[in-house]
PDB file of C-alpha atoms in Angstrom:
ATOM      1  CA  GLU A 299      10.143 -10.472  12.699  1.00  0.00           C
ATOM      2  CA  PRO A 300       6.385 -10.397  12.020  1.00  0.00           C
ATOM      3  CA  GLU A 301       5.334 -10.980   8.444  1.00  0.00           C
ATOM      4  CA  VAL A 302       2.282 -11.272   6.249  1.00  0.00           C
ATOM      5  CA  THR A 303       1.539 -14.840   5.217  1.00  0.00           C
ATOM      6  CA  GLN A 304      -0.617 -16.096   2.355  1.00  0.00           C
ATOM      7  CA  THR A 305      -2.100 -19.448   1.439  1.00  0.00           C
ATOM      8  CA  PRO A 306      -2.044 -21.274  -0.829  1.00  0.00           C
ATOM      9  CA  SER A 307       1.175 -20.362  -2.602  1.00  0.00           C
ATOM     10  CA  HIS A 308      -0.261 -21.661  -5.868  1.00  0.00           C
ATOM     11  CA  GLN A 309      -3.887 -22.281  -6.814  1.00  0.00           C
ATOM     12  CA  VAL A 310      -5.020 -23.891 -10.042  1.00  0.00           C
ATOM     13  CA  THR A 311      -8.703 -23.711 -10.895  1.00  0.00           C
ATOM     14  CA  GLN A 312     -11.092 -24.186 -13.778  1.00  0.00           C
ATOM     15  CA  MET A 313     -12.759 -21.198 -15.402  1.00  0.00           C
ATOM     16  CA  GLY A 314     -16.051 -20.426 -13.700  1.00  0.00           C
ATOM     17  CA  GLN A 315     -15.045 -21.863 -10.344  1.00  0.00           C
ATOM     18  CA  GLU A 316     -14.923 -19.894  -7.101  1.00  0.00           C
ATOM     19  CA  VAL A 317     -11.597 -19.392  -5.357  1.00  0.00           C
ATOM     20  CA  ILE A 318     -10.732 -18.005  -1.952  1.00  0.00           C
ATOM     21  CA  LEU A 319      -7.279 -16.643  -1.329  1.00  0.00           C
ATOM     22  CA  ARG A 320      -6.217 -16.343   2.285  1.00  0.00           C
ATOM     23  CA  CYS A 321      -3.969 -13.924   4.085  1.00  0.00           C
ATOM     24  CA  VAL A 322      -2.871 -13.493   7.679  1.00  0.00           C
ATOM     25  CA  PRO A 323      -1.812  -9.862   8.160  1.00  0.00           C
ATOM     26  CA  ILE A 324       0.655  -8.696  10.798  1.00  0.00           C
ATOM     27  CA  SER A 325      -1.177  -8.965  14.096  1.00  0.00           C
ATOM     28  CA  ASN A 326      -1.300  -5.310  15.229  1.00  0.00           C
ATOM     29  CA  HIS A 327      -2.089  -3.944  11.782  1.00  0.00           C
ATOM     30  CA  LEU A 328      -5.479  -2.402  11.103  1.00  0.00           C
ATOM     31  CA  TYR A 329      -5.431  -1.764   7.352  1.00  0.00           C
ATOM     32  CA  PHE A 330      -5.449  -4.502   4.770  1.00  0.00           C
ATOM     33  CA  TYR A 331      -4.999  -4.529   1.018  1.00  0.00           C
ATOM     34  CA  TRP A 332      -5.121  -6.804  -1.991  1.00  0.00           C
ATOM     35  CA  TYR A 333      -3.035  -6.246  -5.120  1.00  0.00           C
ATOM     36  CA  ARG A 334      -2.561  -8.323  -8.224  1.00  0.00           C
ATOM     37  CA  GLN A 335       0.265  -8.660 -10.717  1.00  0.00           C
ATOM     38  CA  ILE A 336      -0.412 -10.216 -14.100  1.00  0.00           C
ATOM     39  CA  LEU A 337       2.726 -11.891 -15.433  1.00  0.00           C
ATOM     40  CA  GLY A 338       5.106  -9.306 -16.850  1.00  0.00           C
ATOM     41  CA  GLN A 339       2.930  -6.350 -15.828  1.00  0.00           C
ATOM     42  CA  LYS A 340       2.756  -3.810 -13.010  1.00  0.00           C
ATOM     43  CA  VAL A 341       1.400  -4.512  -9.583  1.00  0.00           C
ATOM     44  CA  GLU A 342      -2.166  -3.129  -9.462  1.00  0.00           C
ATOM     45  CA  PHE A 343      -4.235  -2.075  -6.480  1.00  0.00           C
ATOM     46  CA  LEU A 344      -7.488  -3.982  -5.996  1.00  0.00           C
ATOM     47  CA  VAL A 345      -8.982  -3.017  -2.650  1.00  0.00           C
ATOM     48  CA  SER A 346      -8.292  -1.622   0.797  1.00  0.00           C
ATOM     49  CA  PHE A 347     -10.149  -2.698   3.931  1.00  0.00           C
ATOM     50  CA  TYR A 348     -10.459  -1.139   7.344  1.00  0.00           C
ATOM     51  CA  ASN A 349     -12.774  -1.606  10.297  1.00  0.00           C
ATOM     52  CA  ASN A 350     -14.568  -4.480   8.581  1.00  0.00           C
ATOM     53  CA  GLU A 351     -15.472  -2.608   5.464  1.00  0.00           C
ATOM     54  CA  ILE A 352     -14.020  -1.695   2.110  1.00  0.00           C
ATOM     55  CA  SER A 353     -12.458   1.769   2.249  1.00  0.00           C
ATOM     56  CA  GLU A 354     -11.406   1.972  -1.383  1.00  0.00           C
ATOM     57  CA  LYS A 355     -11.507  -0.229  -4.478  1.00  0.00           C
ATOM     58  CA  SER A 356     -10.239  -0.011  -8.032  1.00  0.00           C
ATOM     59  CA  GLU A 357     -12.163  -0.486 -11.251  1.00  0.00           C
ATOM     60  CA  ILE A 358     -10.725  -4.004 -11.437  1.00  0.00           C
ATOM     61  CA  PHE A 359     -12.550  -4.954  -8.242  1.00  0.00           C
ATOM     62  CA  ASP A 360     -15.967  -5.655  -9.739  1.00  0.00           C
ATOM     63  CA  ASP A 361     -18.897  -7.710  -8.454  1.00  0.00           C
ATOM     64  CA  GLN A 362     -16.967 -10.929  -8.984  1.00  0.00           C
ATOM     65  CA  PHE A 363     -14.607  -9.981  -6.160  1.00  0.00           C
ATOM     66  CA  SER A 364     -15.289  -9.752  -2.457  1.00  0.00           C
ATOM     67  CA  VAL A 365     -13.179  -9.443   0.668  1.00  0.00           C
ATOM     68  CA  GLU A 366     -13.839 -10.540   4.198  1.00  0.00           C
ATOM     69  CA  ARG A 367     -12.205 -10.664   7.588  1.00  0.00           C
ATOM     70  CA  PRO A 368     -13.958 -13.777   8.900  1.00  0.00           C
ATOM     71  CA  ASP A 369     -12.136 -13.780  12.229  1.00  0.00           C
ATOM     72  CA  GLY A 370      -9.518 -11.795  14.095  1.00  0.00           C
ATOM     73  CA  SER A 371      -6.602 -13.017  12.034  1.00  0.00           C
ATOM     74  CA  ASN A 372      -7.570 -13.945   8.476  1.00  0.00           C
ATOM     75  CA  PHE A 373      -8.282 -11.657   5.534  1.00  0.00           C
ATOM     76  CA  THR A 374      -9.685 -13.284   2.404  1.00  0.00           C
ATOM     77  CA  LEU A 375     -10.206 -12.429  -1.245  1.00  0.00           C
ATOM     78  CA  LYS A 376     -12.963 -14.348  -3.031  1.00  0.00           C
ATOM     79  CA  ILE A 377     -13.388 -14.510  -6.772  1.00  0.00           C
ATOM     80  CA  ARG A 378     -16.874 -15.842  -7.473  1.00  0.00           C
ATOM     81  CA  SER A 379     -16.557 -17.107 -11.034  1.00  0.00           C
ATOM     82  CA  THR A 380     -12.989 -17.073 -12.261  1.00  0.00           C
ATOM     83  CA  LYS A 381     -12.051 -16.000 -15.760  1.00  0.00           C
ATOM     84  CA  LEU A 382      -8.902 -16.749 -17.718  1.00  0.00           C
ATOM     85  CA  GLU A 383      -7.792 -13.129 -17.262  1.00  0.00           C
ATOM     86  CA  ASP A 384      -7.865 -13.531 -13.478  1.00  0.00           C
ATOM     87  CA  SER A 385      -4.662 -15.558 -13.743  1.00  0.00           C
ATOM     88  CA  ALA A 386      -2.129 -13.498 -11.822  1.00  0.00           C
ATOM     89  CA  MET A 387      -0.099 -13.240  -8.656  1.00  0.00           C
ATOM     90  CA  TYR A 388      -2.246 -11.889  -5.828  1.00  0.00           C
ATOM     91  CA  PHE A 389      -0.514 -10.048  -3.010  1.00  0.00           C
ATOM     92  CA  CYS A 390      -1.989  -9.234   0.354  1.00  0.00           C
ATOM     93  CA  ALA A 391      -0.540  -6.316   2.327  1.00  0.00           C
ATOM     94  CA  SER A 392      -1.160  -4.771   5.712  1.00  0.00           C
ATOM     95  CA  SER A 393      -0.218  -1.556   7.449  1.00  0.00           C
ATOM     96  CA  GLU A 394      -0.484  -0.250  10.967  1.00  0.00           C
ATOM     97  CA  TRP A 395      -2.181   2.971   9.872  1.00  0.00           C
ATOM     98  CA  ALA A 396      -3.798   4.270   6.720  1.00  0.00           C
ATOM     99  CA  SER A 397      -1.457   4.179   3.733  1.00  0.00           C
ATOM    100  CA  GLY A 398      -0.284   7.794   3.812  1.00  0.00           C
ATOM    101  CA  TYR A 399       3.326   7.645   4.918  1.00  0.00           C
ATOM    102  CA  ASN A 400       2.865   4.302   6.560  1.00  0.00           C
ATOM    103  CA  GLU A 401       4.669   1.298   5.189  1.00  0.00           C
ATOM    104  CA  GLN A 402       2.636  -1.494   3.653  1.00  0.00           C
ATOM    105  CA  PHE A 403       4.071  -4.950   4.282  1.00  0.00           C
ATOM    106  CA  PHE A 404       3.445  -7.432   1.509  1.00  0.00           C
ATOM    107  CA  GLY A 405       2.947 -11.165   1.707  1.00  0.00           C
ATOM    108  CA  PRO A 406       4.741 -13.618  -0.600  1.00  0.00           C
ATOM    109  CA  GLY A 407       1.723 -13.867  -2.898  1.00  0.00           C
ATOM    110  CA  THR A 408      -0.606 -16.544  -4.249  1.00  0.00           C
ATOM    111  CA  ARG A 409      -0.163 -17.511  -7.864  1.00  0.00           C
ATOM    112  CA  LEU A 410      -3.610 -18.127  -9.352  1.00  0.00           C
ATOM    113  CA  THR A 411      -3.822 -20.067 -12.584  1.00  0.00           C
ATOM    114  CA  VAL A 412      -7.213 -20.273 -14.282  1.00  0.00           C
ATOM    115  CA  LEU A 413      -7.530 -22.981 -16.934  1.00  0.00           C
TER     116      LEU A 413
ATOM    117  CA  LYS B 245      -3.468  10.165 -15.875  1.00  0.00           C
ATOM    118  CA  ASN B 246      -1.549   9.031 -12.792  1.00  0.00           C
ATOM    119  CA  GLN B 247       1.474   7.102 -13.981  1.00  0.00           C
ATOM    120  CA  VAL B 248       4.885   5.977 -12.813  1.00  0.00           C
ATOM    121  CA  GLU B 249       7.546   5.287 -15.424  1.00  0.00           C
ATOM    122  CA  GLN B 250      10.930   3.704 -14.808  1.00  0.00           C
ATOM    123  CA  SER B 251      14.149   3.337 -16.723  1.00  0.00           C
ATOM    124  CA  PRO B 252      15.996   1.363 -17.718  1.00  0.00           C
ATOM    125  CA  GLN B 253      13.715  -1.628 -18.114  1.00  0.00           C
ATOM    126  CA  SER B 254      16.618  -3.932 -17.335  1.00  0.00           C
ATOM    127  CA  LEU B 255      20.209  -3.567 -16.290  1.00  0.00           C
ATOM    128  CA  ILE B 256      23.186  -5.897 -16.024  1.00  0.00           C
ATOM    129  CA  ILE B 257      26.174  -4.949 -13.876  1.00  0.00           C
ATOM    130  CA  LEU B 258      29.179  -6.669 -12.372  1.00  0.00           C
ATOM    131  CA  GLU B 259      29.409  -7.365  -8.679  1.00  0.00           C
ATOM    132  CA  GLY B 260      30.944  -4.449  -6.792  1.00  0.00           C
ATOM    133  CA  LYS B 261      29.847  -1.819  -9.281  1.00  0.00           C
ATOM    134  CA  ASN B 262      27.391   1.003  -8.606  1.00  0.00           C
ATOM    135  CA  CYS B 263      24.209   1.711 -10.526  1.00  0.00           C
ATOM    136  CA  THR B 264      21.391   4.251 -10.636  1.00  0.00           C
ATOM    137  CA  LEU B 265      17.779   3.567 -11.504  1.00  0.00           C
ATOM    138  CA  GLN B 266      15.377   6.295 -12.605  1.00  0.00           C
ATOM    139  CA  CYS B 267      11.720   7.017 -11.937  1.00  0.00           C
ATOM    140  CA  ASN B 268       9.397   9.695 -13.317  1.00  0.00           C
ATOM    141  CA  TYR B 269       5.853  10.164 -12.101  1.00  0.00           C
ATOM    142  CA  THR B 270       2.783  12.184 -12.934  1.00  0.00           C
ATOM    143  CA  VAL B 271       0.775  11.324  -9.815  1.00  0.00           C
ATOM    144  CA  SER B 272      -1.166  14.193  -8.320  1.00  0.00           C
ATOM    145  CA  PRO B 273      -1.771  15.163  -5.603  1.00  0.00           C
ATOM    146  CA  PHE B 274       1.482  13.634  -4.416  1.00  0.00           C
ATOM    147  CA  SER B 275       1.832  12.092  -0.979  1.00  0.00           C
ATOM    148  CA  ASN B 276       5.041  10.085  -0.951  1.00  0.00           C
ATOM    149  CA  LEU B 277       7.361   7.990  -3.097  1.00  0.00           C
ATOM    150  CA  ARG B 278       8.649   4.551  -2.231  1.00  0.00           C
ATOM    151  CA  TRP B 279      11.192   2.198  -3.675  1.00  0.00           C
ATOM    152  CA  TYR B 280      10.549  -1.508  -3.321  1.00  0.00           C
ATOM    153  CA  LYS B 281      12.717  -4.526  -4.055  1.00  0.00           C
ATOM    154  CA  GLN B 282      10.928  -7.553  -5.459  1.00  0.00           C
ATOM    155  CA  ASP B 283      12.635 -10.899  -5.793  1.00  0.00           C
ATOM    156  CA  THR B 284      11.217 -13.224  -8.435  1.00  0.00           C
ATOM    157  CA  GLY B 285       8.014 -14.855  -7.198  1.00  0.00           C
ATOM    158  CA  ARG B 286       7.992 -12.888  -3.963  1.00  0.00           C
ATOM    159  CA  GLY B 287       6.174  -9.863  -2.576  1.00  0.00           C
ATOM    160  CA  PRO B 288       7.679  -6.366  -2.746  1.00  0.00           C
ATOM    161  CA  VAL B 289       9.838  -5.280   0.201  1.00  0.00           C
ATOM    162  CA  SER B 290      10.109  -1.607   1.068  1.00  0.00           C
ATOM    163  CA  LEU B 291      13.524   0.053   0.794  1.00  0.00           C
ATOM    164  CA  THR B 292      12.721   3.750   1.320  1.00  0.00           C
ATOM    165  CA  ILE B 293       9.764   6.098   1.702  1.00  0.00           C
ATOM    166  CA  MET B 294      10.122   9.830   0.995  1.00  0.00           C
ATOM    167  CA  THR B 295       7.696  12.697   1.348  1.00  0.00           C
ATOM    168  CA  PHE B 296       7.569  15.946  -0.626  1.00  0.00           C
ATOM    169  CA  SER B 297      10.097  17.633   1.665  1.00  0.00           C
ATOM    170  CA  GLU B 298      12.717  14.889   1.636  1.00  0.00           C
ATOM    171  CA  ASN B 299      15.427  15.045  -1.030  1.00  0.00           C
ATOM    172  CA  THR B 300      17.518  12.046  -0.037  1.00  0.00           C
ATOM    173  CA  LYS B 301      17.045   8.946   2.043  1.00  0.00           C
ATOM    174  CA  SER B 302      19.457   6.077   2.572  1.00  0.00           C
ATOM    175  CA  ASN B 303      19.017   2.493   3.632  1.00  0.00           C
ATOM    176  CA  GLY B 304      22.386   0.787   3.792  1.00  0.00           C
ATOM    177  CA  ARG B 305      23.809   0.609   0.283  1.00  0.00           C
ATOM    178  CA  TYR B 306      20.591   2.034  -1.177  1.00  0.00           C
ATOM    179  CA  THR B 307      20.196   5.803  -1.558  1.00  0.00           C
ATOM    180  CA  ALA B 308      17.033   7.318  -2.990  1.00  0.00           C
ATOM    181  CA  THR B 309      16.658  10.893  -4.173  1.00  0.00           C
ATOM    182  CA  LEU B 310      13.510  12.853  -4.884  1.00  0.00           C
ATOM    183  CA  ASP B 311      12.985  16.043  -6.866  1.00  0.00           C
ATOM    184  CA  ALA B 312       9.341  16.908  -6.294  1.00  0.00           C
ATOM    185  CA  ASP B 313       9.537  19.874  -8.654  1.00  0.00           C
ATOM    186  CA  THR B 314      10.523  17.801 -11.669  1.00  0.00           C
ATOM    187  CA  LYS B 315       8.696  14.705 -10.356  1.00  0.00           C
ATOM    188  CA  GLN B 316      11.749  12.534 -10.631  1.00  0.00           C
ATOM    189  CA  SER B 317      13.385  10.067  -8.311  1.00  0.00           C
ATOM    190  CA  SER B 318      16.435   7.855  -8.475  1.00  0.00           C
ATOM    191  CA  LEU B 319      17.688   4.850  -6.575  1.00  0.00           C
ATOM    192  CA  HIS B 320      21.453   4.466  -6.313  1.00  0.00           C
ATOM    193  CA  ILE B 321      22.919   1.121  -5.342  1.00  0.00           C
ATOM    194  CA  THR B 322      26.494   1.167  -4.115  1.00  0.00           C
ATOM    195  CA  ALA B 323      28.939  -1.726  -4.285  1.00  0.00           C
ATOM    196  CA  SER B 324      26.402  -4.145  -5.734  1.00  0.00           C
ATOM    197  CA  GLN B 325      26.147  -7.692  -4.484  1.00  0.00           C
ATOM    198  CA  LEU B 326      24.798 -10.824  -6.166  1.00  0.00           C
ATOM    199  CA  SER B 327      21.813 -10.674  -3.798  1.00  0.00           C
ATOM    200  CA  ASP B 328      20.850  -7.302  -5.274  1.00  0.00           C
ATOM    201  CA  SER B 329      19.579  -9.141  -8.350  1.00  0.00           C
ATOM    202  CA  ALA B 330      15.850  -8.376  -8.318  1.00  0.00           C
ATOM    203  CA  SER B 331      13.266  -5.976  -9.688  1.00  0.00           C
ATOM    204  CA  TYR B 332      13.276  -2.493  -8.213  1.00  0.00           C
ATOM    205  CA  ILE B 333       9.932  -0.802  -8.283  1.00  0.00           C
ATOM    206  CA  CYS B 334       9.139   2.873  -7.861  1.00  0.00           C
ATOM    207  CA  VAL B 335       5.787   3.369  -6.162  1.00  0.00           C
ATOM    208  CA  VAL B 336       3.911   6.611  -5.601  1.00  0.00           C
ATOM    209  CA  SER B 337       1.178   7.217  -3.059  1.00  0.00           C
ATOM    210  CA  GLN B 338      -1.534   9.672  -3.997  1.00  0.00           C
ATOM    211  CA  ARG B 339      -2.715  11.983  -1.241  1.00  0.00           C
ATOM    212  CA  GLY B 340      -6.237  11.198  -0.083  1.00  0.00           C
ATOM    213  CA  THR B 341      -6.319   7.595  -1.314  1.00  0.00           C
ATOM    214  CA  ASP B 342      -5.193   4.247   0.018  1.00  0.00           C
ATOM    215  CA  LYS B 343      -3.810   2.855  -3.188  1.00  0.00           C
ATOM    216  CA  LEU B 344      -0.206   2.700  -4.240  1.00  0.00           C
ATOM    217  CA  ILE B 345       0.609   3.332  -7.905  1.00  0.00           C
ATOM    218  CA  PHE B 346       3.369   1.045  -9.112  1.00  0.00           C
ATOM    219  CA  GLY B 347       5.892   1.491 -11.874  1.00  0.00           C
ATOM    220  CA  THR B 348       6.852  -1.367 -14.183  1.00  0.00           C
ATOM    221  CA  GLY B 349      10.146  -1.838 -12.383  1.00  0.00           C
ATOM    222  CA  THR B 350      13.773  -2.167 -13.410  1.00  0.00           C
ATOM    223  CA  ARG B 351      15.074  -5.708 -13.570  1.00  0.00           C
ATOM    224  CA  LEU B 352      18.633  -5.679 -12.174  1.00  0.00           C
ATOM    225  CA  GLN B 353      21.002  -8.572 -12.658  1.00  0.00           C
ATOM    226  CA  VAL B 354      24.331  -8.609 -10.852  1.00  0.00           C
ATOM    227  CA  PHE B 355      26.932 -10.996 -12.191  1.00  0.00           C
ATOM    228  CA  PRO B 356      30.162 -12.130 -10.504  1.00  0.00           C
TER     229      PRO B 356
END
């Protein structure tokens, strides 16, 4: 069964460093998303991406964040200068169509720890 | 403010027993409501998706209900199994946006 994959599973970085989190969405999906979950808190929407551009972003997704689909399979989230409060689980998701009634399939997540 | 609230926060039941989890939402305009299961350290997995016009939807031992008038939903788990131990998250989609609005989840533990 096709699934969303994410690498690495755990990333430890120093405050101020850049990190890139990688995702491989399900191959025939066209819509991609990033969410984050701070330990003990709700999952929060960060950004949605379609047709090589951001379609929607939350207030969390400031200038320190960027997303890219560098090739036909990968979808990345870059944090330019990490802060302690960026420590969280980051989930990538993909869907065949726009969210609406369409199911979003989530990856296993990348745990980011900022020291 | 668009919010999704769940109760109880946590629940312990014995294997084989049934349980019901509750969800209230204030998301508007409403598009659909989903229940996800999230194992510790893993991504959420969809159990059911319901639109405004659907009152009940089942997926195996999971049955979700939706009352769009009172903005309430429930997830009923029948004949619980040890593998049902997880967080169950109520998620609402707002019409006209891509984002999903997540509740805080109910942490279910099933003991033998």
